[in-house]
Every structure is written in C-alpha cells, then in structure tokens.
PDB file of N, CA and C in Angstrom:
ATOM      1  N   MET A  26      75.198  12.047  18.932  1.00 65.00           N
ATOM      2  CA  MET A  26      74.397  13.160  18.478  1.00 65.00           C
ATOM      3  C   MET A  26      75.243  14.433  18.522  1.00 65.00           C
ATOM      4  N   MET A  27      75.227  15.176  17.431  1.00 74.00           N
ATOM      5  CA  MET A  27      76.011  16.394  17.341  1.00 74.00           C
ATOM      6  C   MET A  27      75.254  17.560  17.987  1.00 74.00           C
ATOM      7  N   ARG A  28      75.917  18.322  18.786  1.00 84.00           N
ATOM      8  CA  ARG A  28      75.339  19.506  19.431  1.00 84.00           C
ATOM      9  C   ARG A  28      75.904  20.763  18.771  1.00 84.00           C
ATOM     10  N   LEU A  29      75.039  21.736  18.558  1.00 81.00           N
ATOM     11  CA  LEU A  29      75.487  22.999  17.995  1.00 81.00           C
ATOM     12  C   LEU A  29      75.989  23.914  19.106  1.00 81.00           C
ATOM     13  N   ARG A  30      76.990  24.709  18.771  1.00 88.00           N
ATOM     14  CA  ARG A  30      77.482  25.706  19.724  1.00 88.00           C
ATOM     15  C   ARG A  30      76.468  26.844  19.807  1.00 88.00           C
ATOM     16  N   GLU A  31      76.569  27.620  20.877  1.00 88.00           N
ATOM     17  CA  GLU A  31      75.631  28.724  21.076  1.00 88.00           C
ATOM     18  C   GLU A  31      75.665  29.717  19.913  1.00 88.00           C
ATOM     19  N   ASP A  32      76.854  30.035  19.394  1.00 91.00           N
ATOM     20  CA  ASP A  32      76.948  30.984  18.280  1.00 91.00           C
ATOM     21  C   ASP A  32      76.322  30.411  17.006  1.00 91.00           C
ATOM     22  N   GLU A  33      76.422  29.100  16.828  1.00 88.00           N
ATOM     23  CA  GLU A  33      75.786  28.462  15.673  1.00 88.00           C
ATOM     24  C   GLU A  33      74.264  28.531  15.797  1.00 88.00           C
ATOM     25  N   MET A  34      73.750  28.303  17.002  1.00 85.00           N
ATOM     26  CA  MET A  34      72.307  28.395  17.228  1.00 85.00           C
ATOM     27  C   MET A  34      71.815  29.813  16.962  1.00 85.00           C
ATOM     28  N   LYS A  35      72.557  30.822  17.420  1.00 86.00           N
ATOM     29  CA  LYS A  35      72.177  32.221  17.199  1.00 86.00           C
ATOM     30  C   LYS A  35      72.111  32.528  15.701  1.00 86.00           C
ATOM     31  N   THR A  36      73.069  32.019  14.947  1.00 87.00           N
ATOM     32  CA  THR A  36      73.066  32.229  13.503  1.00 87.00           C
ATOM     33  C   THR A  36      71.837  31.597  12.873  1.00 87.00           C
ATOM     34  N   LEU A  37      71.513  30.374  13.267  1.00 83.00           N
ATOM     35  CA  LEU A  37      70.344  29.689  12.711  1.00 83.00           C
ATOM     36  C   LEU A  37      69.045  30.386  13.094  1.00 83.00           C
ATOM     37  N   GLU A  38      68.997  31.013  14.259  1.00 82.00           N
ATOM     38  CA  GLU A  38      67.786  31.717  14.675  1.00 82.00           C
ATOM     39  C   GLU A  38      67.453  32.869  13.737  1.00 82.00           C
ATOM     40  N   THR A  39      68.464  33.434  13.058  1.00 83.00           N
ATOM     41  CA  THR A  39      68.184  34.507  12.099  1.00 83.00           C
ATOM     42  C   THR A  39      67.397  33.971  10.908  1.00 83.00           C
ATOM     43  N   TYR A  40      67.391  32.666  10.709  1.00 80.00           N
ATOM     44  CA  TYR A  40      66.609  32.021   9.650  1.00 80.00           C
ATOM     45  C   TYR A  40      65.350  31.362  10.218  1.00 80.00           C
ATOM     46  N   ARG A  41      64.963  31.789  11.435  1.00 75.00           N
ATOM     47  CA  ARG A  41      63.775  31.304  12.130  1.00 75.00           C
ATOM     48  C   ARG A  41      63.869  29.836  12.541  1.00 75.00           C
ATOM     49  N   PHE A  42      65.074  29.309  12.636  1.00 76.00           N
ATOM     50  CA  PHE A  42      65.278  27.961  13.166  1.00 76.00           C
ATOM     51  C   PHE A  42      65.165  28.045  14.677  1.00 76.00           C
ATOM     52  N   SER A  43      64.519  27.071  15.259  1.00 72.00           N
ATOM     53  CA  SER A  43      64.383  27.058  16.710  1.00 72.00           C
ATOM     54  C   SER A  43      64.637  25.654  17.225  1.00 72.00           C
ATOM     55  N   SER A  44      65.257  25.584  18.373  1.00 70.00           N
ATOM     56  CA  SER A  44      65.474  24.287  18.995  1.00 70.00           C
ATOM     57  C   SER A  44      64.300  23.920  19.905  1.00 70.00           C
ATOM     58  N   GLU A  45      63.343  24.832  20.034  1.00 71.00           N
ATOM     59  CA  GLU A  45      62.161  24.574  20.853  1.00 71.00           C
ATOM     60  C   GLU A  45      61.216  23.625  20.123  1.00 71.00           C
ATOM     61  N   ALA A  46      60.355  22.974  20.880  1.00 67.00           N
ATOM     62  CA  ALA A  46      59.367  22.084  20.272  1.00 67.00           C
ATOM     63  C   ALA A  46      58.428  22.890  19.378  1.00 67.00           C
ATOM     64  N   ALA A  47      58.078  22.317  18.246  1.00 63.00           N
ATOM     65  CA  ALA A  47      57.197  22.991  17.294  1.00 63.00           C
ATOM     66  C   ALA A  47      55.762  23.003  17.800  1.00 63.00           C
ATOM     67  N   ASP A  48      55.075  24.071  17.470  1.00 63.00           N
ATOM     68  CA  ASP A  48      53.651  24.175  17.769  1.00 63.00           C
ATOM     69  C   ASP A  48      52.910  23.360  16.708  1.00 63.00           C
ATOM     70  N   VAL A  49      52.353  22.253  17.103  1.00 64.00           N
ATOM     71  CA  VAL A  49      51.722  21.334  16.156  1.00 64.00           C
ATOM     72  C   VAL A  49      50.584  22.011  15.397  1.00 64.00           C
ATOM     73  N   SER A  50      49.806  22.848  16.070  1.00 67.00           N
ATOM     74  CA  SER A  50      48.687  23.491  15.384  1.00 67.00           C
ATOM     75  C   SER A  50      49.187  24.393  14.261  1.00 67.00           C
ATOM     76  N   SER A  51      50.306  25.089  14.466  1.00 65.00           N
ATOM     77  CA  SER A  51      50.871  25.930  13.412  1.00 65.00           C
ATOM     78  C   SER A  51      51.377  25.083  12.255  1.00 65.00           C
ATOM     79  N   SER A  52      51.993  23.960  12.561  1.00 65.00           N
ATOM     80  CA  SER A  52      52.489  23.070  11.522  1.00 65.00           C
ATOM     81  C   SER A  52      51.341  22.509  10.695  1.00 65.00           C
ATOM     82  N   MET A  53      50.243  22.181  11.367  1.00 69.00           N
ATOM     83  CA  MET A  53      49.085  21.646  10.654  1.00 69.00           C
ATOM     84  C   MET A  53      48.471  22.717   9.765  1.00 69.00           C
ATOM     85  N   LEU A  54      48.430  23.960  10.244  1.00 75.00           N
ATOM     86  CA  LEU A  54      47.902  25.057   9.446  1.00 75.00           C
ATOM     87  C   LEU A  54      48.749  25.247   8.197  1.00 75.00           C
ATOM     88  N   LEU A  55      50.048  25.232   8.344  1.00 75.00           N
ATOM     89  CA  LEU A  55      50.949  25.388   7.208  1.00 75.00           C
ATOM     90  C   LEU A  55      50.734  24.265   6.201  1.00 75.00           C
ATOM     91  N   ALA A  56      50.588  23.045   6.666  1.00 78.00           N
ATOM     92  CA  ALA A  56      50.364  21.915   5.765  1.00 78.00           C
ATOM     93  C   ALA A  56      49.076  22.102   4.969  1.00 78.00           C
ATOM     94  N   ARG A  57      48.023  22.592   5.641  1.00 81.00           N
ATOM     95  CA  ARG A  57      46.754  22.835   4.935  1.00 81.00           C
ATOM     96  C   ARG A  57      46.910  23.937   3.902  1.00 81.00           C
ATOM     97  N   LEU A  58      47.635  25.005   4.259  1.00 79.00           N
ATOM     98  CA  LEU A  58      47.845  26.102   3.315  1.00 79.00           C
ATOM     99  C   LEU A  58      48.584  25.630   2.071  1.00 79.00           C
ATOM    100  N   LEU A  59      49.574  24.788   2.273  1.00 81.00           N
ATOM    101  CA  LEU A  59      50.368  24.311   1.138  1.00 81.00           C
ATOM    102  C   LEU A  59      49.568  23.421   0.202  1.00 81.00           C
ATOM    103  N   ASN A  60      48.479  22.852   0.692  1.00 85.00           N
ATOM    104  CA  ASN A  60      47.645  21.981  -0.132  1.00 85.00           C
ATOM    105  C   ASN A  60      46.436  22.699  -0.719  1.00 85.00           C
ATOM    106  N   ASP A  61      46.268  23.989  -0.438  1.00 86.00           N
ATOM    107  CA  ASP A  61      45.112  24.743  -0.911  1.00 86.00           C
ATOM    108  C   ASP A  61      45.609  26.040  -1.544  1.00 86.00           C
ATOM    109  N   ASP A  62      45.692  26.052  -2.880  1.00 89.00           N
ATOM    110  CA  ASP A  62      46.256  27.203  -3.579  1.00 89.00           C
ATOM    111  C   ASP A  62      45.525  28.508  -3.266  1.00 89.00           C
ATOM    112  N   GLY A  63      44.204  28.461  -3.170  1.00 89.00           N
ATOM    113  CA  GLY A  63      43.427  29.662  -2.901  1.00 89.00           C
ATOM    114  C   GLY A  63      43.734  30.230  -1.529  1.00 89.00           C
ATOM    115  N   GLN A  64      43.759  29.374  -0.512  1.00 85.00           N
ATOM    116  CA  GLN A  64      44.066  29.824   0.846  1.00 85.00           C
ATOM    117  C   GLN A  64      45.511  30.305   0.955  1.00 85.00           C
ATOM    118  N   LEU A  65      46.407  29.627   0.271  1.00 86.00           N
ATOM    119  CA  LEU A  65      47.810  30.031   0.297  1.00 86.00           C
ATOM    120  C   LEU A  65      47.969  31.421  -0.318  1.00 86.00           C
ATOM    121  N   ALA A  66      47.289  31.668  -1.437  1.00 89.00           N
ATOM    122  CA  ALA A  66      47.365  32.980  -2.083  1.00 89.00           C
ATOM    123  C   ALA A  66      46.831  34.071  -1.150  1.00 89.00           C
ATOM    124  N   LYS A  67      45.733  33.794  -0.452  1.00 88.00           N
ATOM    125  CA  LYS A  67      45.177  34.767   0.496  1.00 88.00           C
ATOM    126  C   LYS A  67      46.165  35.031   1.634  1.00 88.00           C
ATOM    127  N   TYR A  68      46.776  33.978   2.125  1.00 85.00           N
ATOM    128  CA  TYR A  68      47.732  34.119   3.223  1.00 85.00           C
ATOM    129  C   TYR A  68      48.940  34.947   2.786  1.00 85.00           C
ATOM    130  N   VAL A  69      49.469  34.661   1.615  1.00 87.00           N
ATOM    131  CA  VAL A  69      50.632  35.393   1.114  1.00 87.00           C
ATOM    132  C   VAL A  69      50.272  36.860   0.908  1.00 87.00           C
ATOM    133  N   ALA A  70      49.077  37.136   0.364  1.00 89.00           N
ATOM    134  CA  ALA A  70      48.648  38.523   0.187  1.00 89.00           C
ATOM    135  C   ALA A  70      48.549  39.240   1.534  1.00 89.00           C
ATOM    136  N   HIS A  71      48.030  38.544   2.540  1.00 88.00           N
ATOM    137  CA  HIS A  71      47.926  39.117   3.880  1.00 88.00           C
ATOM    138  C   HIS A  71      49.310  39.432   4.445  1.00 88.00           C
ATOM    139  N   VAL A  72      50.232  38.502   4.320  1.00 86.00           N
ATOM    140  CA  VAL A  72      51.585  38.706   4.852  1.00 86.00           C
ATOM    141  C   VAL A  72      52.257  39.861   4.116  1.00 86.00           C
ATOM    142  N   ARG A  73      52.095  39.924   2.810  1.00 90.00           N
ATOM    143  CA  ARG A  73      52.699  41.027   2.041  1.00 90.00           C
ATOM    144  C   ARG A  73      52.154  42.371   2.500  1.00 90.00           C
ATOM    145  N   ALA A  74      50.845  42.434   2.714  1.00 89.00           N
ATOM    146  CA  ALA A  74      50.219  43.684   3.165  1.00 89.00           C
ATOM    147  C   ALA A  74      50.743  44.067   4.554  1.00 89.00           C
ATOM    148  N   GLU A  75      50.879  43.087   5.428  1.00 87.00           N
ATOM    149  CA  GLU A  75      51.386  43.351   6.782  1.00 87.00           C
ATOM    150  C   GLU A  75      52.821  43.856   6.744  1.00 87.00           C
ATOM    151  N   MET A  76      53.560  43.405   5.753  1.00 89.00           N
ATOM    152  CA  MET A  76      54.968  43.805   5.644  1.00 89.00           C
ATOM    153  C   MET A  76      55.124  45.084   4.836  1.00 89.00           C
ATOM    154  N   GLY A  77      54.024  45.657   4.386  1.00 85.00           N
ATOM    155  CA  GLY A  77      54.084  46.901   3.622  1.00 85.00           C
ATOM    156  C   GLY A  77      54.373  46.682   2.159  1.00 85.00           C
ATOM    157  N   GLY A  78      54.075  45.483   1.666  1.00 71.00           N
ATOM    158  CA  GLY A  78      54.352  45.161   0.252  1.00 71.00           C
ATOM    159  C   GLY A  78      53.243  45.506  -0.703  1.00 71.00           C
ATOM    160  N   GLY A  79      52.181  46.120  -0.237  1.00 58.00           N
ATOM    161  CA  GLY A  79      51.085  46.488  -1.143  1.00 58.00           C
ATOM    162  C   GLY A  79      50.245  45.289  -1.502  1.00 58.00           C
ATOM    163  N   LYS A  80      49.794  45.315  -2.762  1.00 53.00           N
ATOM    164  CA  LYS A  80      48.884  44.259  -3.239  1.00 53.00           C
ATOM    165  C   LYS A  80      49.560  42.922  -3.344  1.00 53.00           C
TER     166      LYS A  80
END
C-alpha cells in the first residue's frame, strides 16, 4: 500500500481531500441530491448565495 507524504496530503487537503473516515450521513445526502434535480438546484442556489454569488 502506497503512503502519501505529509506535504502531499497537505496539497490534497486544498481540494477537500481527507484521510479521515467519511461521514456516511453526508455521503447519503449528496447521493440523494445528485438523484433529484430540483433539490440539487435548490442546494446549489443556497451555496451560491452563501458564497456571495447572488441568484
């Protein structure tokens, strides 16, 4: 099994990669969003608004 160096892990963390165990409930929520266009659109609009992207 290949192990990443600490600097490689830090670089990947900038892309939200984590070596920690995934939160299953978050993964399940994402899967549901990807299968429901209406909910996904609402979620994206919410994230855009939170980031200051307007409508």
